[in-house]
Tab-separated table of C-alpha atoms in Angstrom:
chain	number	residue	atom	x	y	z
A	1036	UNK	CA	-4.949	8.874	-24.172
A	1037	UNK	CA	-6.669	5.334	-23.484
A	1038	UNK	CA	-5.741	2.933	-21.282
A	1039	UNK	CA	-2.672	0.599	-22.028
A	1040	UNK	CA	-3.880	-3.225	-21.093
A	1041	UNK	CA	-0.569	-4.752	-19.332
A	1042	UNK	CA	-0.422	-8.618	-20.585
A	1043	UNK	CA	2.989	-9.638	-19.402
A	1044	UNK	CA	5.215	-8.673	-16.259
A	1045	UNK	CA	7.956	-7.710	-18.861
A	1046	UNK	CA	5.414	-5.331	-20.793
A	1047	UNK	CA	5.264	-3.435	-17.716
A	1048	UNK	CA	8.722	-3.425	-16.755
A	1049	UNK	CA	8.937	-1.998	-19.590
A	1050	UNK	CA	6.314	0.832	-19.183
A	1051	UNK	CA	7.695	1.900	-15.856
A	1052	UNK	CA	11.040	1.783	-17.070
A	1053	UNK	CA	10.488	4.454	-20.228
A	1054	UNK	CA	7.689	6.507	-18.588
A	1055	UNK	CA	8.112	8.540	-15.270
A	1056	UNK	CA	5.056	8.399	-14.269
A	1057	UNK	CA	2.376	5.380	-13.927
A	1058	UNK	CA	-1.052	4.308	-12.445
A	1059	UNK	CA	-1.823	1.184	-12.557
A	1060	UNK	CA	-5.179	-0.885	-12.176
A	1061	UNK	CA	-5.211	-4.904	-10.848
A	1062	UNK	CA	-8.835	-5.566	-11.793
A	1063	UNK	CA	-9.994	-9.101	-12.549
A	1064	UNK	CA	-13.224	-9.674	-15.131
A	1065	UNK	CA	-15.290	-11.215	-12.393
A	1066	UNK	CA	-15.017	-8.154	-10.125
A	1067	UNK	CA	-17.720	-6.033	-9.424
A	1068	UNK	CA	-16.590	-3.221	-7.662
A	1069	UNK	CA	-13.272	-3.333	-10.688
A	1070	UNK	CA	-16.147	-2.872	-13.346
A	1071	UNK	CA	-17.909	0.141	-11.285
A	1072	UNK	CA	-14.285	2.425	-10.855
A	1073	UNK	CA	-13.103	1.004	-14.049
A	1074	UNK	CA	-14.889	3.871	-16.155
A	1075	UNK	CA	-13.904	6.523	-13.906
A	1076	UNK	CA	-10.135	5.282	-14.313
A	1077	UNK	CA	-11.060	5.227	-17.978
A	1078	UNK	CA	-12.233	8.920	-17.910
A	1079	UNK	CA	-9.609	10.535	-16.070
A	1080	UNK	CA	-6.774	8.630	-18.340
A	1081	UNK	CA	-8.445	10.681	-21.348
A	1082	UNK	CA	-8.451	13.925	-19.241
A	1083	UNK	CA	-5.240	13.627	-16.893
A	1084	UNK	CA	-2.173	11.505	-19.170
A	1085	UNK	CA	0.308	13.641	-20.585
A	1086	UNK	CA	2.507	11.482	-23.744
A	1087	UNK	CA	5.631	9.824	-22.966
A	1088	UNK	CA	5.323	11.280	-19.136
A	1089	UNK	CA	2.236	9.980	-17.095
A	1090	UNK	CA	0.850	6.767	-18.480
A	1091	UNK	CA	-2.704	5.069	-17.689
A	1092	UNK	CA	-2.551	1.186	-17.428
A	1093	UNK	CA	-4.130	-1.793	-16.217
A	1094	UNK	CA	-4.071	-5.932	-15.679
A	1095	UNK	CA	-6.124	-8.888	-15.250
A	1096	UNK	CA	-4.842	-10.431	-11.926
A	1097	UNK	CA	-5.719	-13.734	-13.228
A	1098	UNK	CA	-3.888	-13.040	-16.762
A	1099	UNK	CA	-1.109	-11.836	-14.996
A	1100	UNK	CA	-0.613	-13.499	-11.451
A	1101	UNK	CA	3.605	-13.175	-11.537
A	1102	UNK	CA	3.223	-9.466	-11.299
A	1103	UNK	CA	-0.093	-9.440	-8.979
A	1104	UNK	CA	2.340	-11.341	-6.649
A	1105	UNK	CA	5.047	-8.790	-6.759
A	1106	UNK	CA	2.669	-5.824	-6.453
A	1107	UNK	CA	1.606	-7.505	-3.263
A	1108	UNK	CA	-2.341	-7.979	-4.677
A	1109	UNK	CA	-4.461	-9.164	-1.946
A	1110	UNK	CA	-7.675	-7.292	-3.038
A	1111	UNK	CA	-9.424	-5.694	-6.170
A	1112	UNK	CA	-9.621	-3.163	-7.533
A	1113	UNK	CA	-5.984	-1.932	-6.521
A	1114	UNK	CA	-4.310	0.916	-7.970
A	1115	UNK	CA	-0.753	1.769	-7.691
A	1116	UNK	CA	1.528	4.764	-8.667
A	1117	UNK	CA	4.968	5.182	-10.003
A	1118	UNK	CA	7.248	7.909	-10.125
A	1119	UNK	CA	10.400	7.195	-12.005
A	1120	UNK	CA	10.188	3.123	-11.642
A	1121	UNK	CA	8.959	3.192	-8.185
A	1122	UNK	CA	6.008	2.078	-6.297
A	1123	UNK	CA	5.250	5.064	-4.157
A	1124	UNK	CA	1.502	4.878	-3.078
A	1125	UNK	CA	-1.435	2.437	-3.475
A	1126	UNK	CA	-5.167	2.581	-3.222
A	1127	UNK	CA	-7.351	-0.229	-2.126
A	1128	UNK	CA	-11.234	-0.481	-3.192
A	1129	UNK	CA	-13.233	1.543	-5.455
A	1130	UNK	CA	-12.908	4.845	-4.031
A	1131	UNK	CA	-13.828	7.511	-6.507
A	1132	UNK	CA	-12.801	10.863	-4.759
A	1133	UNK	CA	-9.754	9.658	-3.360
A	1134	UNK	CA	-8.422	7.994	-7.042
A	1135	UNK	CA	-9.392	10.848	-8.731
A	1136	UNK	CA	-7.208	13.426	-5.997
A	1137	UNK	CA	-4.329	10.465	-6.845
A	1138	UNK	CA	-4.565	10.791	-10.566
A	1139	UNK	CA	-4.628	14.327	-10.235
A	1140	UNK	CA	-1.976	14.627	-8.363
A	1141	UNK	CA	0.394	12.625	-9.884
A	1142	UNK	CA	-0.758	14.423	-13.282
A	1143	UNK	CA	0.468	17.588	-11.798
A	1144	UNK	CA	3.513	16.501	-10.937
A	1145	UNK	CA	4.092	14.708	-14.340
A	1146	UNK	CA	3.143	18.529	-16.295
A	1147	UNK	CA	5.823	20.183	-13.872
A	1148	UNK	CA	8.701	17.148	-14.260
A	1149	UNK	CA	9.144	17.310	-10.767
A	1150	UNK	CA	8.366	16.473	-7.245
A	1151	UNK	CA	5.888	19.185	-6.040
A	1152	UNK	CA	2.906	16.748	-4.552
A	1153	UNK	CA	3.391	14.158	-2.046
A	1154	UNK	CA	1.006	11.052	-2.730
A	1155	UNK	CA	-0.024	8.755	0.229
A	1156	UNK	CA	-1.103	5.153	0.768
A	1157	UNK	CA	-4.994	4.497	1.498
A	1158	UNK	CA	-6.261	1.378	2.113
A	1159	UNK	CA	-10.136	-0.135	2.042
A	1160	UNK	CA	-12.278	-3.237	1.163
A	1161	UNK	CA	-12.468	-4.155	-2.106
A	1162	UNK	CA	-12.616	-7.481	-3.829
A	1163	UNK	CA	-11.003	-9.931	-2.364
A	1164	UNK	CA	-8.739	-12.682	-4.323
């Protein structure tokens, strides 16, 4: 499954509404370290989404500044992850090992519907806006 690009704040309402599980990208075109980690978020979306339960997305933080604001954006790349409509961990910077043990643990809590991996914040340098 590919990525899903978010254009609006109401498009992803919407996605964390209807799907328990999301990880979401703020990257901005003019970001450097967002185009390095942006084919390793890329990758494990193809390898780690399962349909209608653990989606892949991402935004422009200049396309879409309303929800940039309420995600709290202060640097790029940024990922975030949902569990039923829910912010419950972010990731600062492009950090390869540590996004890939995120994705893959929110994956394997998305194949067994429940709550069986605890996800933690981790913050770094990335971009800033």
């Amino acid at each position: 499954m590919s990525v899903v690009d978010i254009k609006t704040k109401a498009q992803f309402d919407e996605l964390v509404k209807k799907t328990p599980y999301v990880a979401l990208q703020a990257h901005a075109v003019w970001c450097g370290p967002c185009k390095a980690i942006s084919p390793f978020f890329g990758k494990f979306a193809t390898s780690l989404s399962v349909p209608e339960k653990y989606t892949f997305a991402r935004f422009d933080t200049d396309e879409v500044p309303d929800l940039a604001f309420e995600l709290g954006v202060r640097s790029i790349p940024a990922f975030f992850f949902f569990e039923k409509g829910d912010k419950t961990s972010d990731l600062t910077g492009p950090k390869p090992p540590v996004l890939q043990k995120s994705l893959e643990d929110l994956s394997t809590k998305a194949k067994a519907g429940g709550d069986a991996v605890s996800l933690k914040s981790d913050s770094g340098s990335g971009a800033h806006l």
